[in-house]
Tab-separated table of C-alpha atoms and ligand atoms in Angstrom:
chain	number	residue	atom	x	y	z
B	251	UNK	CA	-59.948	102.788	-103.613
B	252	UNK	CA	-61.309	100.848	-100.653
B	253	UNK	CA	-64.776	102.262	-101.291
B	254	UNK	CA	-64.907	100.197	-104.480
B	255	UNK	CA	-64.483	97.022	-102.460
B	256	UNK	CA	-67.975	95.537	-102.079
B	257	UNK	CA	-69.458	95.371	-98.598
B	258	UNK	CA	-72.469	93.356	-97.472
B	259	UNK	CA	-73.768	94.790	-94.209
B	260	UNK	CA	-75.895	92.671	-91.873
B	261	UNK	CA	-77.444	94.616	-89.015
B	262	UNK	CA	-80.107	93.702	-86.508
B	263	UNK	CA	-80.846	93.008	-82.841
B	264	UNK	CA	-79.151	90.380	-80.647
B	265	UNK	CA	-80.193	86.839	-81.395
B	266	UNK	CA	-81.516	87.435	-84.917
B	267	UNK	CA	-78.893	85.025	-86.257
B	268	UNK	CA	-76.541	87.627	-87.757
B	269	UNK	CA	-73.328	86.009	-86.503
B	270	UNK	CA	-73.961	82.538	-87.907
B	271	UNK	CA	-75.315	83.803	-91.201
B	272	UNK	CA	-72.578	86.422	-91.686
B	273	UNK	CA	-69.793	83.916	-91.080
B	274	UNK	CA	-71.354	81.474	-93.490
B	275	UNK	CA	-71.762	84.176	-96.138
B	276	UNK	CA	-68.158	85.334	-95.749
B	277	UNK	CA	-67.010	81.750	-96.181
B	278	UNK	CA	-69.181	81.138	-99.251
B	279	UNK	CA	-68.131	84.393	-100.889
B	280	UNK	CA	-64.455	84.129	-99.859
B	281	UNK	CA	-64.746	87.626	-98.357
B	282	UNK	CA	-63.342	89.120	-95.171
B	283	UNK	CA	-65.549	89.186	-92.090
B	284	UNK	CA	-66.057	91.906	-89.499
B	285	UNK	CA	-67.725	90.990	-86.195
B	286	UNK	CA	-68.153	94.550	-84.927
B	287	UNK	CA	-69.840	93.324	-81.721
B	288	UNK	CA	-66.560	91.583	-80.849
B	289	UNK	CA	-64.836	94.986	-80.980
B	290	UNK	CA	-67.281	96.441	-78.432
B	291	UNK	CA	-66.927	93.295	-76.330
B	292	UNK	CA	-63.101	93.487	-76.505
B	293	UNK	CA	-63.336	97.088	-75.331
B	294	UNK	CA	-65.600	95.999	-72.459
B	295	UNK	CA	-62.993	93.441	-71.454
B	296	UNK	CA	-60.163	96.002	-71.661
B	297	UNK	CA	-62.109	98.532	-69.571
B	298	UNK	CA	-62.965	96.016	-66.885
B	299	UNK	CA	-59.530	94.472	-66.720
B	300	UNK	CA	-58.029	97.935	-66.174
B	301	UNK	CA	-60.544	98.661	-63.429
B	302	UNK	CA	-61.900	101.742	-65.246
B	303	UNK	CA	-65.496	102.731	-64.306
B	304	UNK	CA	-67.765	101.861	-67.236
B	305	UNK	CA	-69.544	105.230	-67.019
B	306	UNK	CA	-66.343	107.288	-67.499
B	307	UNK	CA	-66.713	108.201	-71.187
B	308	UNK	CA	-63.340	109.991	-71.426
B	309	UNK	CA	-61.357	107.118	-69.904
B	310	UNK	CA	-63.248	104.531	-71.971
B	311	UNK	CA	-62.614	106.546	-75.147
B	312	UNK	CA	-58.903	106.682	-74.307
B	313	UNK	CA	-58.821	102.887	-74.025
B	314	UNK	CA	-60.773	102.548	-77.306
B	315	UNK	CA	-58.121	104.682	-79.002
B	316	UNK	CA	-55.097	103.050	-77.381
B	317	UNK	CA	-55.957	99.358	-77.203
B	318	UNK	CA	-54.175	97.158	-79.709
B	319	UNK	CA	-56.856	94.930	-81.148
B	320	UNK	CA	-56.112	91.958	-83.395
B	321	UNK	CA	-58.329	89.329	-84.955
B	322	UNK	CA	-56.431	86.124	-85.648
B	323	UNK	CA	-58.045	83.731	-88.078
B	324	UNK	CA	-57.145	80.088	-87.952
B	325	UNK	CA	-59.325	77.433	-86.468
B	326	UNK	CA	-62.157	79.924	-85.785
B	327	UNK	CA	-61.449	83.521	-84.824
B	328	UNK	CA	-59.406	84.665	-81.844
B	329	UNK	CA	-59.612	88.181	-80.508
B	330	UNK	CA	-56.432	89.585	-78.992
B	331	UNK	CA	-56.221	92.774	-76.938
B	332	UNK	CA	-52.828	94.255	-76.069
B	333	UNK	CA	-51.048	91.009	-76.935
B	334	UNK	CA	-53.408	88.737	-74.960
B	335	UNK	CA	-55.947	86.242	-76.312
B	336	UNK	CA	-59.234	87.330	-74.680
B	337	UNK	CA	-61.640	85.321	-76.862
B	338	UNK	CA	-62.888	83.138	-74.033
B	339	UNK	CA	-63.907	86.177	-71.972
B	340	UNK	CA	-65.968	87.925	-74.635
B	341	UNK	CA	-69.105	85.892	-75.141
B	342	UNK	CA	-70.561	85.975	-71.648
B	343	UNK	CA	-73.817	87.786	-70.845
B	344	UNK	CA	-71.893	90.100	-68.519
B	345	UNK	CA	-69.459	91.166	-71.258
B	346	UNK	CA	-72.385	91.765	-73.655
B	347	UNK	CA	-74.117	93.930	-71.051
B	348	UNK	CA	-71.037	96.077	-70.445
B	349	UNK	CA	-70.359	96.317	-74.220
B	350	UNK	CA	-73.867	97.616	-74.804
B	351	UNK	CA	-73.374	100.314	-72.134
B	352	UNK	CA	-70.046	101.476	-73.611
B	353	UNK	CA	-71.606	101.418	-77.078
B	354	UNK	CA	-73.925	104.294	-76.094
B	355	UNK	CA	-70.980	106.752	-75.843
B	356	UNK	CA	-70.651	108.849	-79.045
B	357	UNK	CA	-66.901	109.437	-78.566
B	358	UNK	CA	-66.276	105.730	-78.119
B	359	UNK	CA	-68.193	104.888	-81.287
B	360	UNK	CA	-66.230	107.482	-83.262
B	361	UNK	CA	-62.926	106.180	-81.865
B	362	UNK	CA	-63.763	102.722	-83.232
B	363	UNK	CA	-64.793	103.805	-86.743
B	364	UNK	CA	-61.381	103.664	-88.434
B	365	UNK	CA	-60.648	100.257	-86.972
B	366	UNK	CA	-63.906	98.872	-88.375
B	367	UNK	CA	-63.401	100.484	-91.797
B	368	UNK	CA	-59.907	98.986	-92.063
B	369	UNK	CA	-61.570	95.583	-92.581
B	370	UNK	CA	-62.746	96.701	-96.033
B	371	UNK	CA	-60.219	94.942	-98.218
B	372	UNK	CA	-60.460	93.067	-101.527
B	373	UNK	CA	-62.185	90.938	-102.574
B	374	UNK	CA	-65.028	92.056	-100.264
B	375	UNK	CA	-66.360	92.309	-96.725
B	376	UNK	CA	-69.308	90.930	-94.794
B	377	UNK	CA	-69.885	93.279	-91.841
B	378	UNK	CA	-72.049	92.182	-88.909
B	379	UNK	CA	-73.368	94.683	-86.340
B	380	UNK	CA	-75.958	97.314	-85.475
B	381	UNK	CA	-74.825	100.333	-87.533
B	382	UNK	CA	-72.867	98.775	-90.396
B	383	UNK	CA	-75.273	99.969	-93.099
B	384	UNK	CA	-76.210	103.289	-91.462
B	385	UNK	CA	-72.902	104.673	-90.121
B	386	UNK	CA	-69.802	102.565	-90.695
B	387	UNK	CA	-70.359	101.632	-94.373
B	388	UNK	CA	-73.229	103.881	-95.527
B	389	UNK	CA	-72.125	103.441	-99.179
B	390	UNK	CA	-72.217	99.617	-99.001
B	391	UNK	CA	-73.952	98.270	-102.106
B	392	UNK	CA	-75.664	95.397	-100.251
B	393	UNK	CA	-77.501	95.928	-96.976
B	394	UNK	CA	-79.593	93.568	-94.913
B	395	UNK	CA	-81.473	94.114	-91.659
B	396	UNK	CA	-82.012	90.742	-90.039
B	397	UNK	CA	-84.785	90.597	-87.450
B	398	UNK	CA	-86.682	87.915	-85.498
B	399	UNK	CA	-89.388	87.955	-82.846
B	400	UNK	CA	-88.190	88.634	-79.265
B	401	UNK	CA	-89.429	85.174	-78.177
B	402	UNK	CA	-87.478	83.411	-80.920
B	403	UNK	CA	-84.329	85.449	-80.253
B	404	UNK	CA	-84.489	84.628	-76.524
B	405	UNK	CA	-85.084	80.956	-77.296
B	406	UNK	CA	-82.031	80.802	-79.573
B	407	UNK	CA	-79.844	82.549	-77.026
B	408	UNK	CA	-81.084	80.168	-74.314
B	409	UNK	CA	-80.233	77.082	-76.404
B	410	UNK	CA	-76.840	78.514	-77.363
B	411	UNK	CA	-75.834	79.187	-73.752
B	412	UNK	CA	-77.204	75.836	-72.612
B	413	UNK	CA	-75.179	74.033	-75.268
B	414	UNK	CA	-72.104	75.700	-73.767
B	415	UNK	CA	-72.977	73.974	-70.486
B	416	UNK	CA	-74.041	77.198	-68.758
B	417	UNK	CA	-76.741	77.308	-66.117
B	418	UNK	CA	-79.252	79.638	-67.780
B	419	UNK	CA	-82.654	81.021	-66.989
B	420	UNK	CA	-85.018	81.889	-69.845
B	421	UNK	CA	-86.759	84.726	-67.959
B	422	UNK	CA	-83.408	86.348	-67.221
B	423	UNK	CA	-82.378	86.045	-70.882
B	424	UNK	CA	-85.643	87.698	-71.991
B	425	UNK	CA	-85.038	90.561	-69.545
B	426	UNK	CA	-81.420	90.999	-70.713
B	427	UNK	CA	-82.436	91.002	-74.370
B	428	UNK	CA	-85.178	93.576	-73.762
B	429	UNK	CA	-82.754	95.816	-71.906
B	430	UNK	CA	-80.053	95.555	-74.583
B	431	UNK	CA	-82.605	96.104	-77.388
B	432	UNK	CA	-83.889	99.220	-75.683
B	433	UNK	CA	-80.389	100.613	-75.157
B	434	UNK	CA	-79.330	99.844	-78.755
B	435	UNK	CA	-82.519	101.335	-80.257
B	436	UNK	CA	-82.802	104.420	-78.070
B	437	UNK	CA	-79.203	105.653	-77.987
B	438	UNK	CA	-78.595	108.980	-79.750
B	439	UNK	CA	-75.461	107.985	-81.654
B	440	UNK	CA	-75.886	105.263	-84.290
B	441	UNK	CA	-79.076	103.712	-82.916
B	442	UNK	CA	-80.173	100.300	-84.134
B	443	UNK	CA	-82.457	101.041	-87.091
B	444	UNK	CA	-82.593	99.592	-90.583
B	445	UNK	CA	-80.732	101.667	-93.200
B	446	UNK	CA	-83.202	103.223	-95.647
B	447	UNK	CA	-81.822	101.057	-98.433
B	448	UNK	CA	-81.613	97.816	-96.399
B	449	UNK	CA	-83.592	94.716	-97.266
B	450	UNK	CA	-85.422	93.553	-94.130
B	451	UNK	CA	-85.530	89.816	-93.508
B	452	UNK	CA	-87.393	88.211	-90.599
B	453	UNK	CA	-85.593	85.004	-89.662
B	454	UNK	CA	-88.116	83.819	-87.019
B	455	UNK	CA	-89.445	81.033	-89.219
B	456	UNK	CA	-86.398	80.475	-91.404
B	457	UNK	CA	-83.420	78.142	-91.161
B	458	UNK	CA	-79.847	79.443	-91.404
B	459	UNK	CA	-79.631	78.001	-94.926
B	460	UNK	CA	-82.864	79.729	-95.993
B	461	UNK	CA	-81.692	83.122	-94.686
B	462	UNK	CA	-78.310	82.673	-96.359
B	463	UNK	CA	-79.955	81.867	-99.696
B	464	UNK	CA	-82.209	84.919	-99.486
B	465	UNK	CA	-79.202	87.145	-98.873
B	466	UNK	CA	-77.081	85.578	-101.623
B	467	UNK	CA	-79.979	86.237	-104.013
B	468	UNK	CA	-79.440	89.990	-103.457
B	469	UNK	CA	-75.928	89.796	-104.911
B	470	UNK	CA	-75.078	89.634	-108.623
B	471	UNK	CA	-75.065	86.018	-109.811
B	472	UNK	CA	-71.332	85.826	-110.473
B	473	UNK	CA	-70.542	86.971	-106.927
B	474	UNK	CA	-72.999	84.630	-105.261
B	475	UNK	CA	-71.888	81.527	-107.182
B	476	UNK	CA	-70.149	79.069	-104.886
B	477	UNK	CA	-66.459	79.870	-105.178
B	478	UNK	CA	-65.094	76.872	-103.325
B	479	UNK	CA	-64.357	79.678	-100.972
B	480	UNK	CA	-61.980	79.795	-98.124
B	481	UNK	CA	-62.367	80.526	-94.408
B	482	UNK	CA	-63.463	84.093	-93.667
B	483	UNK	CA	-60.405	86.315	-93.402
H	292	C5P	O1	-73.349	91.706	-81.503
H	292	C5P	P1	-72.930	91.567	-80.061
H	292	C5P	O2	-73.999	91.043	-79.159
H	292	C5P	O3	-71.650	90.823	-79.914
H	292	C5P	O4	-72.628	93.082	-79.593
H	292	C5P	C1	-72.425	93.414	-78.249
H	292	C5P	C2	-72.970	94.817	-78.011
H	292	C5P	O5	-72.164	95.758	-78.725
H	292	C5P	C3	-74.391	95.048	-78.533
H	292	C5P	O6	-75.379	94.772	-77.553
H	292	C5P	C4	-74.411	96.498	-78.932
H	292	C5P	O7	-74.803	97.311	-77.852
H	292	C5P	C5	-72.966	96.803	-79.243
H	292	C5P	N1	-72.739	96.946	-80.680
H	292	C5P	C6	-72.965	98.178	-81.241
H	292	C5P	N2	-72.697	98.383	-82.565
H	292	C5P	C7	-72.231	97.397	-83.329
H	292	C5P	C8	-72.017	96.106	-82.770
H	292	C5P	C9	-72.292	95.917	-81.431
H	292	C5P	O8	-73.403	99.098	-80.565
H	292	C5P	N3	-71.960	97.630	-84.601
């Protein structure tokens, strides 16, 4: 049944604009939204807060299986782990770095599959990540791979962190992005690559609105028509 629920997958490297565009699309379509990166980040938080070594695949897999993860939608999205709101801890560079290390473990990725697939509910799902179109929802009818040049991705990340009042260094951000890209692309399990049937869009020279329009144009007209839609669920 759930495989008849339409899914729009949006994969690509860090900083390509997936998060902003996916949220906007979910809102316009009135569909549910899966931020799969937040799941890996929540796991990173859980592992660190329990003092488990990040290279212990068995222990990390156990936490991935046991942790109670909830997304609460209201004014924005809150991520709760084991009854605690951890949202404010997830979007740091450190948490992203640890998440990308844990994401290389095959057993961990498999332990998180069912959780991600449970987001596929009517009327539809926009799924943002690295392996949404290749592994998690290979039968999704709409697949996008959103890319941008490394310079542009680093610049966006720099501006985003600066706007949060953080003391950031562009060279360090470029190094971090390169390292995360390499890890995501070279891992054996579910590496970051476009699905064969994905439409590749380079957002380097495009605004959020332009990317959103291009993606909506891939959907049947009646789906893409503004629905006066609600917050992503
Ligand atoms: O997208 P975000 O930067 O929040 O993801 C954090 C990390 O989680 C990524 O660098 C990537 O290594 C990992 N990830 C993944 N597969 C996904 C989503 C995220 O491996 N579907």
